[in-house]
Short mmCIF file of C-alpha atoms in Angstrom, two decimals:
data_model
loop_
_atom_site.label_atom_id
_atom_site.label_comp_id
_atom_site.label_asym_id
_atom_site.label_seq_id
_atom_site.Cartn_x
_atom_site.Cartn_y
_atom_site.Cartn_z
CA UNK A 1 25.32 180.57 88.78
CA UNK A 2 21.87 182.64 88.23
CA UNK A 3 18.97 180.73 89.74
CA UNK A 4 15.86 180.49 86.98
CA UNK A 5 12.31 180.67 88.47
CA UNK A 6 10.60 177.36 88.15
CA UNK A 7 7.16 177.07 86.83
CA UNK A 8 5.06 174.52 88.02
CA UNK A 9 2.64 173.05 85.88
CA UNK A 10 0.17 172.83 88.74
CA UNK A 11 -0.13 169.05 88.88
CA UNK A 12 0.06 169.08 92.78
CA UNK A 13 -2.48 171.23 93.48
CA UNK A 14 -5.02 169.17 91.46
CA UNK A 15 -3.92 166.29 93.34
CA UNK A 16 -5.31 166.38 96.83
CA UNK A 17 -8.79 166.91 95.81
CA UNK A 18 -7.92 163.47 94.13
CA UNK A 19 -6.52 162.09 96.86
CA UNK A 20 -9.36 163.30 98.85
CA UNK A 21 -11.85 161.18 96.82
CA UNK A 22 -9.84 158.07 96.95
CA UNK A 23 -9.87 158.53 100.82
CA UNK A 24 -13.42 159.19 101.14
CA UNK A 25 -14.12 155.66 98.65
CA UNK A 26 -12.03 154.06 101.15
CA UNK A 27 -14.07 155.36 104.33
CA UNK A 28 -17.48 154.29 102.56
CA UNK A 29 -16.41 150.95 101.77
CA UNK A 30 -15.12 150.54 105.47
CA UNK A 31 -18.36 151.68 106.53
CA UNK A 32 -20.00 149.50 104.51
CA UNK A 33 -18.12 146.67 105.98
CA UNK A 34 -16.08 145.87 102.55
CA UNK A 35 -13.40 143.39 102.61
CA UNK A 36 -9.81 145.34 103.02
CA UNK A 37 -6.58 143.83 100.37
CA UNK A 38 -3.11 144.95 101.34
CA UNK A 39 -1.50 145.27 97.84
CA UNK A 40 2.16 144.59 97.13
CA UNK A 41 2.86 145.41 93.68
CA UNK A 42 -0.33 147.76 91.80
CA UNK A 43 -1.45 145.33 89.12
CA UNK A 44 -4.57 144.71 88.31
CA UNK A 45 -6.05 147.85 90.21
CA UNK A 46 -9.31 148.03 87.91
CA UNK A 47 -10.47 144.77 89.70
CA UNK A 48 -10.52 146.45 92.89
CA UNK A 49 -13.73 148.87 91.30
CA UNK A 50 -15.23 145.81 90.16
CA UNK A 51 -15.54 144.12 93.81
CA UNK A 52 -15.43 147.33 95.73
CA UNK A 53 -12.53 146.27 97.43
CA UNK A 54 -10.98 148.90 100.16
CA UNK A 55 -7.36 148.83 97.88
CA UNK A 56 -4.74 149.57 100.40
CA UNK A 57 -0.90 150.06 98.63
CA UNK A 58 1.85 149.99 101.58
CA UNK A 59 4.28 151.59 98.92
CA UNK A 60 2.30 154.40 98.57
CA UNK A 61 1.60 154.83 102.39
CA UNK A 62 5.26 154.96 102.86
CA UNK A 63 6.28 157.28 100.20
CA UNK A 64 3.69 159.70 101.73
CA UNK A 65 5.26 159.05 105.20
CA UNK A 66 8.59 159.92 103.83
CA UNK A 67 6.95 163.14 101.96
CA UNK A 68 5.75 164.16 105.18
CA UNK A 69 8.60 163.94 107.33
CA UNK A 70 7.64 161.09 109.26
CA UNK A 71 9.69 158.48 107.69
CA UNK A 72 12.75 158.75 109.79
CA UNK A 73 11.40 157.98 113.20
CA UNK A 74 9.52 155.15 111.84
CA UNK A 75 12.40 153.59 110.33
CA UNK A 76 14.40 153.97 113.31
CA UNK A 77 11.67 151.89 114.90
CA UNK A 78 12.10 149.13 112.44
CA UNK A 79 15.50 148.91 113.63
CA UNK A 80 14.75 148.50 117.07
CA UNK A 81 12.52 145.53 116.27
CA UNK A 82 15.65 143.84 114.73
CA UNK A 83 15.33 144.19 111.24
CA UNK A 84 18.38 144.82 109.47
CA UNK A 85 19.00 147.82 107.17
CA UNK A 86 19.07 146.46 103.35
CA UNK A 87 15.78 146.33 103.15
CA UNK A 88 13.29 148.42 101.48
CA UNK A 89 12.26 151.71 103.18
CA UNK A 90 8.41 150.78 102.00
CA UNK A 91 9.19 147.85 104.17
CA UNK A 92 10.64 149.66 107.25
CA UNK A 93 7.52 152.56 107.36
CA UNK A 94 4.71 149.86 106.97
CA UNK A 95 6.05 147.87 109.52
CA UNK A 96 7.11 150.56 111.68
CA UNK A 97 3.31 151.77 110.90
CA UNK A 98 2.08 148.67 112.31
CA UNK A 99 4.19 148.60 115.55
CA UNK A 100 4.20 152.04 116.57
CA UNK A 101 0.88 153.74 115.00
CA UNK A 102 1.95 156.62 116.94
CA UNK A 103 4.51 157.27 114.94
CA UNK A 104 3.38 157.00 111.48
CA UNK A 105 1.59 159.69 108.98
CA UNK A 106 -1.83 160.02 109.59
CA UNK A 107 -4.75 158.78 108.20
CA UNK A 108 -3.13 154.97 108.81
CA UNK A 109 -3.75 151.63 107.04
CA UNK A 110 -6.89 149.96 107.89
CA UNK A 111 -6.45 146.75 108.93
CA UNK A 112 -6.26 144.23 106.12
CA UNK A 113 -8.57 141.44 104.94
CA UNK A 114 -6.14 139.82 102.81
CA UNK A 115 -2.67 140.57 101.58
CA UNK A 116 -1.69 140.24 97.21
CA UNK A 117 1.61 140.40 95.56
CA UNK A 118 2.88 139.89 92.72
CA UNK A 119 6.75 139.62 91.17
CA UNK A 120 6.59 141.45 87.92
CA UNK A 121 7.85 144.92 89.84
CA UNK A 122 9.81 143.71 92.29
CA UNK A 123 11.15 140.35 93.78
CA UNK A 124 11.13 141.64 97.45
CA UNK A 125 6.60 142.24 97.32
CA UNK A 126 6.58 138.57 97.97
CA UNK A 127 7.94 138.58 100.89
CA UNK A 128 6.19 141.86 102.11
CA UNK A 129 2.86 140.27 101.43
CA UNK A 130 3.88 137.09 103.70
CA UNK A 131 5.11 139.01 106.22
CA UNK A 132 2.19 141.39 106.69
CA UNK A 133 -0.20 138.74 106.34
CA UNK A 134 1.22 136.48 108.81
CA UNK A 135 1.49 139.87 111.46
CA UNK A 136 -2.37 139.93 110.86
CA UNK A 137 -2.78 136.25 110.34
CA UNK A 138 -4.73 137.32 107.03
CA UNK A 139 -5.24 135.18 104.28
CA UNK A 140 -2.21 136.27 101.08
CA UNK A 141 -2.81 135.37 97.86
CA UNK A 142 0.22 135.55 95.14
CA UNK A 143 0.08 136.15 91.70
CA UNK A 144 2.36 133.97 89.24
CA UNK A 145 2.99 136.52 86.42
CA UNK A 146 5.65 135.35 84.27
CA UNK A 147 8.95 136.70 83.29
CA UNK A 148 9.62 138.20 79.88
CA UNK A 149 12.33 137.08 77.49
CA UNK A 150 12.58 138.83 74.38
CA UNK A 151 11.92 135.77 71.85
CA UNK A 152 8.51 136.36 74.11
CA UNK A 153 7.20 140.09 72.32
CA UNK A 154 10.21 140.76 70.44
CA UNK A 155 10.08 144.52 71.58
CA UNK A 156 7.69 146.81 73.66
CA UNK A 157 7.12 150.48 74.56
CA UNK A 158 8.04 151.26 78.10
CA UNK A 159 5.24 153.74 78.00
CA UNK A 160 2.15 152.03 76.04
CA UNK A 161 3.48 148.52 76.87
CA UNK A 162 2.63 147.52 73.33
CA UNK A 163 4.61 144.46 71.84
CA UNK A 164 6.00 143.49 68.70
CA UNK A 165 3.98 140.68 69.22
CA UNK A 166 3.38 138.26 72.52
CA UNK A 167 3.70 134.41 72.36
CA UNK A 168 0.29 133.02 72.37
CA UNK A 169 0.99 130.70 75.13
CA UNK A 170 2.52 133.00 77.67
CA UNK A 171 -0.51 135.20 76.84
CA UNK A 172 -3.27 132.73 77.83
CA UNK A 173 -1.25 131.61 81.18
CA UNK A 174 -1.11 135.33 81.93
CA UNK A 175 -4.95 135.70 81.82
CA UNK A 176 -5.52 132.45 83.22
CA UNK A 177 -3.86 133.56 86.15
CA UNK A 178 -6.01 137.35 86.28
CA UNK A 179 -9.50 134.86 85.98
CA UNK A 180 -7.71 133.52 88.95
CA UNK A 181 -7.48 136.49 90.70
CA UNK A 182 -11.08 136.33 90.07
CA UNK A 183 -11.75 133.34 91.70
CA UNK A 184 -10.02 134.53 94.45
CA UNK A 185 -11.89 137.81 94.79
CA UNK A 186 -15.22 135.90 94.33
CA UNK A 187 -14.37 134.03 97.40
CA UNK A 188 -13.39 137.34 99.22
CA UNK A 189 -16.29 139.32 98.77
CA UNK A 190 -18.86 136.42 98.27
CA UNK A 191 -20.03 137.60 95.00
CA UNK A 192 -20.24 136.58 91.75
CA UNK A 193 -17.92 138.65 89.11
CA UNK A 194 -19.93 141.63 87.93
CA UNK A 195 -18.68 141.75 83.55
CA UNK A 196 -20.90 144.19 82.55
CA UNK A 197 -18.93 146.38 85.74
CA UNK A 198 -15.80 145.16 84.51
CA UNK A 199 -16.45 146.79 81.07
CA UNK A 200 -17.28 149.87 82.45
CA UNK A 201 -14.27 150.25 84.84
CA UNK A 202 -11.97 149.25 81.72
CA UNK A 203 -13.90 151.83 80.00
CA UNK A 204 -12.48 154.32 82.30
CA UNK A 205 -9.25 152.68 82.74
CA UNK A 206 -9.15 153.16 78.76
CA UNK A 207 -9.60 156.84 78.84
CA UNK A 208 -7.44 157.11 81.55
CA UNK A 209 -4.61 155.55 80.01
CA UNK A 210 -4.64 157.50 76.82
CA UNK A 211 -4.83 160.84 79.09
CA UNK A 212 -1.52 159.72 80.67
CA UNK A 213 0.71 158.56 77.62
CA UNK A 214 -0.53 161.76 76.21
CA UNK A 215 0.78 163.95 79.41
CA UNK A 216 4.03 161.40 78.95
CA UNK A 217 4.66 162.20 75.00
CA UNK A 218 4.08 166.02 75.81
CA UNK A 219 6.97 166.27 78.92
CA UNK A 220 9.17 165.70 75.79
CA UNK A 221 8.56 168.36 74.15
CA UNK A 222 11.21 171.26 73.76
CA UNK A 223 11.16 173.14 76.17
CA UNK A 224 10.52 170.37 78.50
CA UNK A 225 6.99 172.30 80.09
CA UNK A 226 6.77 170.46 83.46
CA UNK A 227 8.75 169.96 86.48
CA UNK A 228 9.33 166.22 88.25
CA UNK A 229 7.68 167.79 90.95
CA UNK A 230 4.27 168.10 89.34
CA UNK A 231 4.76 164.22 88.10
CA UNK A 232 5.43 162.73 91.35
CA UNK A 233 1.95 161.94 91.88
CA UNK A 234 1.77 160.13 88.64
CA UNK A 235 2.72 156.35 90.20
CA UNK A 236 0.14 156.72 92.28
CA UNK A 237 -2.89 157.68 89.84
CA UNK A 238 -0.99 155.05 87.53
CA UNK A 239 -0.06 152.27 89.83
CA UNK A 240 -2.45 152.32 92.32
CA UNK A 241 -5.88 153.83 90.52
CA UNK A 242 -6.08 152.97 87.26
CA UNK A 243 -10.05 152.64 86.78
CA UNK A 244 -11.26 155.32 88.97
CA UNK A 245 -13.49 158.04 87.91
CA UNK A 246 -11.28 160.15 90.15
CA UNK A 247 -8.28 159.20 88.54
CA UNK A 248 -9.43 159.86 84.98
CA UNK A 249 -10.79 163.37 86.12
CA UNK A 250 -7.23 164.22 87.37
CA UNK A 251 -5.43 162.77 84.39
CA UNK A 252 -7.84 164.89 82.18
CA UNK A 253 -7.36 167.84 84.01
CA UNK A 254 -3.58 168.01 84.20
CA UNK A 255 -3.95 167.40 80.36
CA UNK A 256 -5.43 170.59 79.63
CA UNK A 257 -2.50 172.02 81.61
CA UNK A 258 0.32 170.14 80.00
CA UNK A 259 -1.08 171.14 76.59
CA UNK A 260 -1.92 175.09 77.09
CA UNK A 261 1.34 175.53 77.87
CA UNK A 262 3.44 173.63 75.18
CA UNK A 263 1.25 175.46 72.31
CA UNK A 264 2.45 178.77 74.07
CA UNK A 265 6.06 176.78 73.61
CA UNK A 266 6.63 177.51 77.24
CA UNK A 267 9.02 176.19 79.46
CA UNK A 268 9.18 175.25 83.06
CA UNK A 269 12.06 177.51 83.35
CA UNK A 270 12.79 180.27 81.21
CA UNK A 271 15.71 178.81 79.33
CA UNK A 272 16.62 175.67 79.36
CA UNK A 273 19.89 174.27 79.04
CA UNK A 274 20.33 170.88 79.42
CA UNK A 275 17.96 167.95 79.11
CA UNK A 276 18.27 165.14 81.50
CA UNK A 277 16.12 161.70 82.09
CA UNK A 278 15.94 160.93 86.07
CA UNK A 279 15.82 157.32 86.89
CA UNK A 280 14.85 155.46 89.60
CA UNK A 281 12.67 155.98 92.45
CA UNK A 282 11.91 159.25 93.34
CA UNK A 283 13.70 160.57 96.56
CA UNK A 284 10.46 161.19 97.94
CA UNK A 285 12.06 163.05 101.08
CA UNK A 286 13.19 165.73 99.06
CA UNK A 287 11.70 166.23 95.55
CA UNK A 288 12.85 169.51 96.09
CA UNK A 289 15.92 168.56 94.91
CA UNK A 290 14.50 168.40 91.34
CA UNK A 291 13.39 171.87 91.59
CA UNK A 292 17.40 172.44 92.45
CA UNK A 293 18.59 171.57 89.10
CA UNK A 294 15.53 173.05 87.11
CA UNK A 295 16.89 176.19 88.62
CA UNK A 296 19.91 175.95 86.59
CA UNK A 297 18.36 175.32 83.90
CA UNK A 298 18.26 171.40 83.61
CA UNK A 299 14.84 170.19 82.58
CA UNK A 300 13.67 166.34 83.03
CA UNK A 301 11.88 165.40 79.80
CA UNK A 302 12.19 161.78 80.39
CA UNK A 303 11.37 159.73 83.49
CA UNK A 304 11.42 155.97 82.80
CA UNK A 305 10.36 154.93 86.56
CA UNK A 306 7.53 156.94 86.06
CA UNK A 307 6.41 155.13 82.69
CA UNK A 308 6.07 152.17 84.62
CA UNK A 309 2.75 153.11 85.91
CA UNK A 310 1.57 153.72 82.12
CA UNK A 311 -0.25 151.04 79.93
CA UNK A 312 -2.08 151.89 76.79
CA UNK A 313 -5.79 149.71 77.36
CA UNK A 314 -8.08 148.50 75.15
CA UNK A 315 -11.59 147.93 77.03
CA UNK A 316 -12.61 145.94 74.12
CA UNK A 317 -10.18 142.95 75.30
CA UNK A 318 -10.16 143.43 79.05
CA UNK A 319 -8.29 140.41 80.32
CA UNK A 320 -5.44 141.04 77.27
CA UNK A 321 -5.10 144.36 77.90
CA UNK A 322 -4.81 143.67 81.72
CA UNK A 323 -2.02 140.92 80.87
CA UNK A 324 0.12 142.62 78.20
CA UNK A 325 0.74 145.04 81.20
CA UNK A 326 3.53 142.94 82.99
CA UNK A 327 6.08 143.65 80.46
CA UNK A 328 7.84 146.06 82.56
CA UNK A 329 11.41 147.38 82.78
CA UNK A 330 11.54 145.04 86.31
CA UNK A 331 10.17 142.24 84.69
CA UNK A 332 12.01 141.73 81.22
CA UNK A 333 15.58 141.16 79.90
CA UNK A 334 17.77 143.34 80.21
CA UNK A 335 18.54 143.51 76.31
CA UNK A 336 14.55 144.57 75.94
CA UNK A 337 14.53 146.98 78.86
CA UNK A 338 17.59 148.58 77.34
CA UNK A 339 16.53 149.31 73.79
CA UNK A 340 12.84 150.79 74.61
CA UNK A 341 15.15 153.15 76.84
CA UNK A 342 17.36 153.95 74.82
CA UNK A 343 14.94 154.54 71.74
CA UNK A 344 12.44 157.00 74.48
CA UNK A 345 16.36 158.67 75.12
CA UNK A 346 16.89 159.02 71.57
CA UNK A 347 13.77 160.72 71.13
CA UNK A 348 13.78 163.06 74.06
CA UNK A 349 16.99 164.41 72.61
CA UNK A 350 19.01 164.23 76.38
CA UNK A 351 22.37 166.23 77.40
CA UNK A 352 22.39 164.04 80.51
CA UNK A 353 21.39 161.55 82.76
CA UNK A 354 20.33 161.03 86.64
CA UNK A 355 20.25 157.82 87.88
CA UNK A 356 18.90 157.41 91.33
CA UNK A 357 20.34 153.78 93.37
CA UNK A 358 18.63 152.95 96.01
CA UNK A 359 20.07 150.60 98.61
CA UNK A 360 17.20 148.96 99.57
CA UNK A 361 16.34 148.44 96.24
CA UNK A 362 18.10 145.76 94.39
CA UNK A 363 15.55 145.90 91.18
CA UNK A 364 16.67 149.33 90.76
CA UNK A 365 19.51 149.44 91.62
CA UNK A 366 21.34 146.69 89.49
CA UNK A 367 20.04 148.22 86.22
CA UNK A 368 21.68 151.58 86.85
CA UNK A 369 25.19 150.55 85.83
CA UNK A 370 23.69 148.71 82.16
CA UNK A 371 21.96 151.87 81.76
CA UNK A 372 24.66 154.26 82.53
CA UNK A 373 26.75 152.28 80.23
CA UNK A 374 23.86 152.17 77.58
CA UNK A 375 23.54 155.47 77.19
CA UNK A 376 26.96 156.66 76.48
CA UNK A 377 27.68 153.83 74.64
CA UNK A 378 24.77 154.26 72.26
CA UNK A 379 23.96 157.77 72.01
CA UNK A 380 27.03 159.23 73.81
CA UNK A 381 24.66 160.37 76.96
CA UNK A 382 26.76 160.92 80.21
CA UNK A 383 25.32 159.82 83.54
CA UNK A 384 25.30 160.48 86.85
CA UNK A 385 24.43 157.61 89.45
CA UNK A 386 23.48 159.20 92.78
CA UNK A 387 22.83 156.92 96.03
CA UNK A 388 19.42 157.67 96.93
CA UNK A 389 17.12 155.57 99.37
CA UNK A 390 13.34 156.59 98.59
CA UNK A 391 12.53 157.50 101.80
CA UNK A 392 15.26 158.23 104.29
CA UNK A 393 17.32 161.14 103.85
CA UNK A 394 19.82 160.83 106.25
CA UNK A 395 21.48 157.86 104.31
CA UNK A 396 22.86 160.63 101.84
CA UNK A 397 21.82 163.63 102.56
CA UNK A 398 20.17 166.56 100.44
CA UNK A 399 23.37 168.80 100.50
CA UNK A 400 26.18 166.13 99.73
CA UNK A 401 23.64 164.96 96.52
CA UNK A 402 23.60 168.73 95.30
CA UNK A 403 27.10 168.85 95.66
CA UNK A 404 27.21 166.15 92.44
CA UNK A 405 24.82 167.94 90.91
CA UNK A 406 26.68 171.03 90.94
CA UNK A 407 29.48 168.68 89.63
CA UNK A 408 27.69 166.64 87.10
CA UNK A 409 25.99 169.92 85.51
CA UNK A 410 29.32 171.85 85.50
CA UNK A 411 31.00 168.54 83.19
CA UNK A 412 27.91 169.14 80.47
CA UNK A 413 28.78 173.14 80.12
#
């Protein structure tokens, strides 16, 4: 089989200037003596730039651990303390990072002020957020989103997170609990909540938002005009972010790219043959392994864990906006997660699937099988589920995955 050259977008190299801002917020606030959250689960990041909170994301630490090599020492370290191993890698780095510093991917956490979580992404943050508080004996703080049924909105977007409509009732507890949140941050920081600051950060978070459904809706385009590789930093700007100036200019700036190249109608590889959605979180070891099939000429037009971190705002209704974001693939029925995917599938017009399971992630990985059978079902869409923990390698390693690849891509000829 002839290897294609891959053409990056160029996403990554516009990232660590980013990232470099973000750090260099985080430094000033430090210095300024600025109280530290430890967040489990990314929503609502814009209230961090309200209260010039330093906004710490464990997840994110760890991925970057595991991007940089360091992840497998660290997790053996995690084992030593007695943990066992179906847990979340996130888990094992950040509190491998906190035992053995020495270990872990520099620059560290700071130490935190306070820890939050929240349930709407994933079950397990709860328990994170205890657990780190109580190492620090920190104060934790818990947000009560609610679940979504689908006599709740009907239907959503996984992209825009726009409903059919939202039952006024589990909309006002939602934003009761964000003014909350308030309250909470008020008695953090010692200041009164700043609206007219609020406006403007949802002003950016506005902007932002429509940058990155944009970027989204243009990956599907044929040819598909990015690799994975140049989206892996998207979680983060999405997630973690979302109402940075920083974050817009990078979202703004890999639209230009995105764009230039799919009015040229090029490709990221020079002809592709098969269009595939990737599921699941990214193996963040060895993205390389996207770069792998591109070669062959399978493109990824779709990537639903990646939508996650998407949300259409409107800064004109802050708190609504803010709340209509928890209808998420991890926290609605299965019947609504299933047709927004399978409608996005439709419309990327896929050959294939890859569906990433993750053994220490039980959110993920217990909607592979639905969606595997979904897809075929529905739109006749074969699959591929791969065993893939986010950040340590050696639990399947790079070679034996590419060896279903090979297999998978071979069945769609």
């Amino acid at each position: 089989m002839q290897k294609q050259k891959v053409n990056l977008l160029g996403f990554g190299k516009l990232f660590g200037p980013t990232y470099k801002k973000h750090l260099e917020r985080q430094n000033e606030l430090i210095e300024k003596k600025r109280p530290c959250g430890w967040f489990f689960g990314y929503h609502p990041s814009e209230l961090n730039y309200v209260f010039d909170i330093v906004n710490i994301f464990p997840e994110q630490y760890s991925a970057y651990c595991a991007s940089r090599g360091d992840s497998p020492r660290m997790i053996d370290d995690y084992y030593s303390m007695g943990y066992g191993p179906f847990l979340c890698d996130y888990f094992k780095c950040s509190i491998a990072a906190i035992d053995k510093p020495e270990l872990a991917t520099k620059p560290l956490m700071p130490r935190p002020d306070f820890t939050v979580d929240h349930h709407s992404i994933c079950f397990g943050h709860r328990d994170m957020a205890e657990i780190h508080a109580r190492m620090y004996g920190v104060k934790r703080y818990s947000l009560a989103f609610p679940y979504i049924r689908k006599e709740d909105i009907g239907s959503f977007d996984d992209i825009t997170k726009i409903t059919e409509w939202m039952d006024k009732d589990l909309l006002e507890y939602t934003i009761q609990v964000l003014r909350d949140f308030v309250t909470f941050l008020e008695e953090v920081t010692g200041e009164d909540f700043d609206d007219d600051k609020f406006k403007s950060v949802m002003k950016v978070s506005e902007e932002t938002s429509r940058y990155f459904i944009e970027i989204f809706k243009l990956f599907m385009s044929k040819p598909t005009p990015g690799s994975q590789i140049d989206l892996a930093n998207y979680p983060f700007i999405g997630f973690f972010v979302h109402g940075s100036k920083y974050g817009l200019d990078y979202v703004k700036n890999c639209y230009e790219l995105i764009k230039e190249r799919v009015n040229k109608k090029e490709g990221v590889v020079p002809e592709e043959k098969f269009r595939l959605m990737t599921h699941g979180i990214m193996p963040w070891h060895t993205l390389s392994l996207y770069n792998y099939l591109e070669e062959s000429g399978a493109t990824f037009p779709l990537n639903p864990y990646a939508h996650c971190s998407a949300v259409l705002h409107d800064s004109t209704k802050p708190f609504e906006s803010l709340a209509r974001r928890v209808s998420t693939f991890c926290n609605v029925e299965h019947e609504l997660m299933l047709d927004a995917l399978i409608k996005k599938a439709k419309d990327a017009d896929l050959d294939g699937a890859i569906l990433f399971e993750n053994t220490g992630c039980r959110i993920v990985s217990g909607v592979m099988r639905p969606i595997k059978k979904a897809l075929y079902e529905e739109l006749g869409i074969p699959s591929l589920i791969v065993e893939a923990p986010q950040c340590d390698s050696r639990a399947m390693p790079p070679e034996r995955m590419k060896t279903q690849f090979d297999a998978f891509i071979e069945s769609l000829r």
